[in-house]
Short mmCIF file of N, CA and C in Angstrom, two decimals:
data_model
loop_
_atom_site.label_atom_id
_atom_site.label_comp_id
_atom_site.label_asym_id
_atom_site.label_seq_id
_atom_site.Cartn_x
_atom_site.Cartn_y
_atom_site.Cartn_z
N UNK C 1474 -25.55 42.22 -83.56
CA UNK C 1474 -25.05 43.19 -84.52
C UNK C 1474 -24.03 44.11 -83.87
N UNK C 1475 -24.36 44.61 -82.66
CA UNK C 1475 -23.44 45.51 -81.97
C UNK C 1475 -22.15 44.80 -81.62
N UNK C 1476 -22.27 43.54 -81.17
CA UNK C 1476 -21.06 42.81 -80.78
C UNK C 1476 -20.17 42.53 -81.99
N UNK C 1477 -20.79 42.30 -83.12
CA UNK C 1477 -20.01 42.07 -84.35
C UNK C 1477 -19.28 43.34 -84.76
N UNK C 1478 -19.95 44.46 -84.67
CA UNK C 1478 -19.35 45.75 -85.01
C UNK C 1478 -18.21 46.08 -84.05
N UNK C 1479 -18.44 45.84 -82.76
CA UNK C 1479 -17.39 46.08 -81.77
C UNK C 1479 -16.19 45.17 -82.01
N UNK C 1480 -16.42 43.94 -82.37
CA UNK C 1480 -15.33 43.00 -82.65
C UNK C 1480 -14.52 43.46 -83.85
N UNK C 1481 -15.20 43.97 -84.87
CA UNK C 1481 -14.50 44.46 -86.06
C UNK C 1481 -13.66 45.69 -85.74
N UNK C 1482 -14.19 46.59 -84.92
CA UNK C 1482 -13.45 47.79 -84.54
C UNK C 1482 -12.22 47.40 -83.71
N UNK C 1483 -12.43 46.49 -82.76
CA UNK C 1483 -11.32 46.04 -81.92
C UNK C 1483 -10.23 45.38 -82.76
N UNK C 1484 -10.63 44.56 -83.72
CA UNK C 1484 -9.65 43.89 -84.60
C UNK C 1484 -8.88 44.92 -85.42
N UNK C 1485 -9.58 45.93 -85.91
CA UNK C 1485 -8.93 46.97 -86.69
C UNK C 1485 -7.92 47.75 -85.86
N UNK C 1486 -8.28 48.05 -84.62
CA UNK C 1486 -7.36 48.77 -83.74
C UNK C 1486 -6.14 47.92 -83.41
N UNK C 1487 -6.34 46.64 -83.19
CA UNK C 1487 -5.21 45.76 -82.90
C UNK C 1487 -4.25 45.70 -84.08
N UNK C 1488 -4.79 45.58 -85.27
CA UNK C 1488 -3.94 45.53 -86.46
C UNK C 1488 -3.19 46.85 -86.66
N UNK C 1489 -3.86 47.94 -86.48
CA UNK C 1489 -3.22 49.25 -86.65
C UNK C 1489 -2.14 49.47 -85.61
N UNK C 1490 -2.42 49.07 -84.38
CA UNK C 1490 -1.44 49.24 -83.31
C UNK C 1490 -0.23 48.36 -83.49
N UNK C 1491 -0.43 47.12 -83.94
CA UNK C 1491 0.71 46.22 -84.09
C UNK C 1491 1.58 46.60 -85.28
N UNK C 1492 1.00 47.17 -86.31
CA UNK C 1492 1.81 47.59 -87.47
C UNK C 1492 2.71 48.74 -87.08
N UNK C 1493 2.19 49.70 -86.33
CA UNK C 1493 2.99 50.84 -85.92
C UNK C 1493 4.06 50.45 -84.92
N UNK C 1494 3.74 49.51 -84.04
CA UNK C 1494 4.69 49.10 -83.00
C UNK C 1494 5.85 48.30 -83.59
N UNK C 1495 5.62 47.60 -84.68
CA UNK C 1495 6.66 46.76 -85.27
C UNK C 1495 7.72 47.58 -86.00
N UNK C 1496 7.35 48.73 -86.48
CA UNK C 1496 8.28 49.55 -87.24
C UNK C 1496 8.99 50.54 -86.32
N UNK C 1497 10.29 50.34 -86.15
CA UNK C 1497 11.08 51.26 -85.33
C UNK C 1497 11.79 52.25 -86.22
N UNK C 1498 11.97 53.45 -85.69
CA UNK C 1498 12.71 54.46 -86.43
C UNK C 1498 14.21 54.16 -86.31
N UNK C 1499 15.01 54.81 -87.12
CA UNK C 1499 16.46 54.61 -87.06
C UNK C 1499 17.00 54.99 -85.68
N UNK C 1500 16.46 56.07 -85.10
CA UNK C 1500 16.91 56.50 -83.78
C UNK C 1500 16.53 55.47 -82.71
N UNK C 1501 15.35 54.87 -82.83
CA UNK C 1501 14.93 53.84 -81.87
C UNK C 1501 15.83 52.62 -81.99
N UNK C 1502 16.19 52.25 -83.21
CA UNK C 1502 17.11 51.12 -83.41
C UNK C 1502 18.47 51.42 -82.80
N UNK C 1503 18.95 52.65 -83.00
CA UNK C 1503 20.25 53.04 -82.45
C UNK C 1503 20.20 53.02 -80.93
N UNK C 1504 19.10 53.49 -80.35
CA UNK C 1504 18.94 53.49 -78.90
C UNK C 1504 18.96 52.05 -78.36
N UNK C 1505 18.30 51.15 -79.06
CA UNK C 1505 18.29 49.74 -78.65
C UNK C 1505 19.69 49.16 -78.67
N UNK C 1506 20.44 49.43 -79.74
CA UNK C 1506 21.81 48.90 -79.85
C UNK C 1506 22.70 49.50 -78.77
N UNK C 1507 22.60 50.80 -78.55
CA UNK C 1507 23.43 51.44 -77.52
C UNK C 1507 23.11 50.88 -76.14
N UNK C 1508 21.83 50.66 -75.85
CA UNK C 1508 21.44 50.06 -74.58
C UNK C 1508 22.03 48.66 -74.42
N UNK C 1509 21.99 47.88 -75.49
CA UNK C 1509 22.56 46.53 -75.45
C UNK C 1509 24.06 46.58 -75.18
N UNK C 1510 24.74 47.50 -75.83
CA UNK C 1510 26.19 47.63 -75.64
C UNK C 1510 26.51 48.04 -74.20
N UNK C 1511 25.76 49.01 -73.68
CA UNK C 1511 25.99 49.47 -72.30
C UNK C 1511 25.73 48.34 -71.31
N UNK C 1512 24.70 47.55 -71.56
CA UNK C 1512 24.38 46.43 -70.68
C UNK C 1512 25.43 45.34 -70.77
N UNK C 1513 25.92 45.07 -71.98
CA UNK C 1513 26.92 44.01 -72.13
C UNK C 1513 28.24 44.38 -71.46
N UNK C 1514 28.48 45.69 -71.31
CA UNK C 1514 29.69 46.15 -70.63
C UNK C 1514 29.44 46.39 -69.14
N UNK C 1515 28.21 46.13 -68.71
CA UNK C 1515 27.82 46.28 -67.30
C UNK C 1515 28.10 47.69 -66.79
N UNK C 1516 27.78 48.70 -67.62
CA UNK C 1516 28.01 50.10 -67.25
C UNK C 1516 26.89 50.59 -66.35
N UNK C 1517 27.25 51.40 -65.38
CA UNK C 1517 26.29 51.96 -64.43
C UNK C 1517 26.59 53.45 -64.21
N UNK C 1518 25.59 54.18 -63.75
CA UNK C 1518 25.76 55.57 -63.35
C UNK C 1518 26.32 56.48 -64.43
N UNK C 1519 27.31 57.28 -64.02
CA UNK C 1519 27.90 58.27 -64.93
C UNK C 1519 28.60 57.63 -66.12
N UNK C 1520 29.20 56.45 -65.92
CA UNK C 1520 29.87 55.77 -67.04
C UNK C 1520 28.85 55.39 -68.10
N UNK C 1521 27.68 54.93 -67.67
CA UNK C 1521 26.63 54.56 -68.62
C UNK C 1521 26.10 55.80 -69.33
N UNK C 1522 25.87 56.88 -68.59
CA UNK C 1522 25.37 58.12 -69.19
C UNK C 1522 26.34 58.63 -70.24
N UNK C 1523 27.63 58.62 -69.92
CA UNK C 1523 28.64 59.10 -70.85
C UNK C 1523 28.69 58.22 -72.10
N UNK C 1524 28.66 56.90 -71.89
CA UNK C 1524 28.67 55.97 -73.01
C UNK C 1524 27.46 56.18 -73.91
N UNK C 1525 26.27 56.29 -73.30
CA UNK C 1525 25.05 56.45 -74.07
C UNK C 1525 25.09 57.77 -74.86
N UNK C 1526 25.59 58.81 -74.25
CA UNK C 1526 25.68 60.10 -74.93
C UNK C 1526 26.57 59.99 -76.17
N UNK C 1527 27.75 59.36 -76.00
CA UNK C 1527 28.66 59.20 -77.14
C UNK C 1527 28.06 58.30 -78.21
N UNK C 1528 27.44 57.22 -77.77
CA UNK C 1528 26.88 56.23 -78.70
C UNK C 1528 25.75 56.83 -79.54
N UNK C 1529 24.93 57.68 -78.94
CA UNK C 1529 23.76 58.22 -79.63
C UNK C 1529 24.04 59.44 -80.49
N UNK C 1530 25.26 59.95 -80.44
CA UNK C 1530 25.59 61.11 -81.27
C UNK C 1530 25.43 60.76 -82.75
N UNK C 1531 25.08 61.76 -83.52
CA UNK C 1531 24.77 61.58 -84.94
C UNK C 1531 25.92 60.91 -85.70
N UNK C 1532 27.15 61.33 -85.44
CA UNK C 1532 28.29 60.82 -86.20
C UNK C 1532 28.92 59.56 -85.59
N UNK C 1533 28.34 59.06 -84.50
CA UNK C 1533 28.88 57.88 -83.84
C UNK C 1533 28.55 56.61 -84.63
N UNK C 1534 29.52 55.73 -84.74
CA UNK C 1534 29.31 54.46 -85.41
C UNK C 1534 29.08 53.33 -84.39
N UNK C 1535 29.16 53.67 -83.09
CA UNK C 1535 28.99 52.66 -82.05
C UNK C 1535 27.61 52.02 -82.08
N UNK C 1536 26.58 52.79 -82.42
CA UNK C 1536 25.22 52.27 -82.43
C UNK C 1536 25.00 51.18 -83.45
N UNK C 1537 25.86 51.10 -84.46
CA UNK C 1537 25.69 50.08 -85.50
C UNK C 1537 26.61 48.88 -85.29
N UNK C 1538 27.43 48.92 -84.24
CA UNK C 1538 28.34 47.80 -83.96
C UNK C 1538 27.62 46.71 -83.18
N UNK C 1539 28.02 45.48 -83.40
CA UNK C 1539 27.45 44.37 -82.64
C UNK C 1539 28.05 44.38 -81.23
N UNK C 1540 27.41 43.72 -80.28
CA UNK C 1540 27.97 43.66 -78.93
C UNK C 1540 29.39 43.07 -78.91
N UNK C 1541 29.65 42.08 -79.75
CA UNK C 1541 30.99 41.48 -79.81
C UNK C 1541 32.01 42.49 -80.32
N UNK C 1542 31.64 43.29 -81.32
CA UNK C 1542 32.54 44.32 -81.83
C UNK C 1542 32.83 45.37 -80.77
N UNK C 1543 31.80 45.73 -80.01
CA UNK C 1543 31.98 46.69 -78.93
C UNK C 1543 32.91 46.14 -77.86
N UNK C 1544 32.75 44.86 -77.54
CA UNK C 1544 33.60 44.24 -76.53
C UNK C 1544 35.05 44.22 -77.01
N UNK C 1545 35.25 43.89 -78.27
CA UNK C 1545 36.59 43.87 -78.86
C UNK C 1545 37.22 45.26 -78.81
N UNK C 1546 36.42 46.27 -79.13
CA UNK C 1546 36.91 47.66 -79.10
C UNK C 1546 37.32 48.06 -77.68
N UNK C 1547 36.49 47.72 -76.71
CA UNK C 1547 36.77 48.05 -75.32
C UNK C 1547 38.03 47.34 -74.83
N UNK C 1548 38.14 46.05 -75.13
CA UNK C 1548 39.32 45.28 -74.71
C UNK C 1548 40.59 45.81 -75.37
N UNK C 1549 40.50 46.17 -76.66
CA UNK C 1549 41.65 46.73 -77.36
C UNK C 1549 42.10 48.04 -76.72
N UNK C 1550 41.14 48.87 -76.37
CA UNK C 1550 41.45 50.15 -75.74
C UNK C 1550 42.11 49.93 -74.38
N UNK C 1551 41.56 48.99 -73.60
CA UNK C 1551 42.13 48.69 -72.28
C UNK C 1551 43.56 48.15 -72.41
N UNK C 1552 43.78 47.28 -73.39
CA UNK C 1552 45.12 46.72 -73.60
C UNK C 1552 46.10 47.81 -74.01
N UNK C 1553 45.66 48.74 -74.85
CA UNK C 1553 46.52 49.85 -75.27
C UNK C 1553 46.83 50.77 -74.09
N UNK C 1554 45.82 51.03 -73.25
CA UNK C 1554 46.03 51.87 -72.07
C UNK C 1554 47.07 51.26 -71.13
N UNK C 1555 47.08 49.94 -71.08
CA UNK C 1555 48.04 49.24 -70.20
C UNK C 1555 49.38 48.99 -70.89
N UNK C 1556 49.47 49.44 -72.15
CA UNK C 1556 50.69 49.29 -72.95
C UNK C 1556 51.16 47.83 -73.03
N UNK C 1557 50.20 46.93 -73.24
CA UNK C 1557 50.52 45.50 -73.34
C UNK C 1557 50.91 45.15 -74.76
N UNK C 1558 51.81 44.17 -74.88
CA UNK C 1558 52.20 43.68 -76.20
C UNK C 1558 52.58 42.21 -76.09
N UNK C 1559 52.65 41.57 -77.24
CA UNK C 1559 53.07 40.17 -77.29
C UNK C 1559 52.14 39.24 -76.53
N UNK C 1560 52.76 38.28 -75.81
CA UNK C 1560 51.99 37.27 -75.08
C UNK C 1560 51.12 37.89 -73.98
N UNK C 1561 51.60 38.94 -73.34
CA UNK C 1561 50.82 39.59 -72.29
C UNK C 1561 49.53 40.17 -72.87
N UNK C 1562 49.62 40.75 -74.06
CA UNK C 1562 48.43 41.30 -74.72
C UNK C 1562 47.47 40.18 -75.12
N UNK C 1563 48.01 39.09 -75.67
CA UNK C 1563 47.17 37.96 -76.07
C UNK C 1563 46.42 37.39 -74.87
N UNK C 1564 47.12 37.22 -73.76
CA UNK C 1564 46.51 36.68 -72.55
C UNK C 1564 45.43 37.63 -72.03
N UNK C 1565 45.75 38.92 -71.99
CA UNK C 1565 44.78 39.91 -71.53
C UNK C 1565 43.54 39.92 -72.43
N UNK C 1566 43.74 39.95 -73.74
CA UNK C 1566 42.62 39.99 -74.69
C UNK C 1566 41.75 38.75 -74.54
N UNK C 1567 42.37 37.60 -74.39
CA UNK C 1567 41.62 36.36 -74.23
C UNK C 1567 40.73 36.42 -73.00
N UNK C 1568 41.29 36.84 -71.88
CA UNK C 1568 40.49 36.88 -70.64
C UNK C 1568 39.44 38.00 -70.72
N UNK C 1569 39.79 39.12 -71.31
CA UNK C 1569 38.86 40.24 -71.44
C UNK C 1569 37.64 39.85 -72.30
N UNK C 1570 37.90 39.18 -73.40
CA UNK C 1570 36.80 38.81 -74.31
C UNK C 1570 35.93 37.69 -73.76
N UNK C 1571 36.43 36.92 -72.81
CA UNK C 1571 35.65 35.84 -72.20
C UNK C 1571 34.75 36.34 -71.09
N UNK C 1572 35.00 37.54 -70.58
CA UNK C 1572 34.17 38.08 -69.50
C UNK C 1572 32.74 38.25 -69.96
N UNK C 1573 31.82 38.02 -69.03
CA UNK C 1573 30.39 38.12 -69.35
C UNK C 1573 29.96 39.55 -69.60
#
């Protein structure tokens, strides 16, 4: 009888714990996306901290972008900073987007 009761309590706790763990808040989802973006860009140290701060801001749209969109945005910014155009820009963008 005791073992049956203990088994039922344990099963109830497992179900309650798994239901709560499966549901993430909007902020947790945003944190997950920002972490994925920072990792895909191989950011470390202060660059990662700065990126995460910007990404997690309330008005930031970076947290809702896919990793590919983030990569495209980063490559576009780098190409603009280098003032590339035409074939040079196409070549740069191609190699930038292929990087791991």
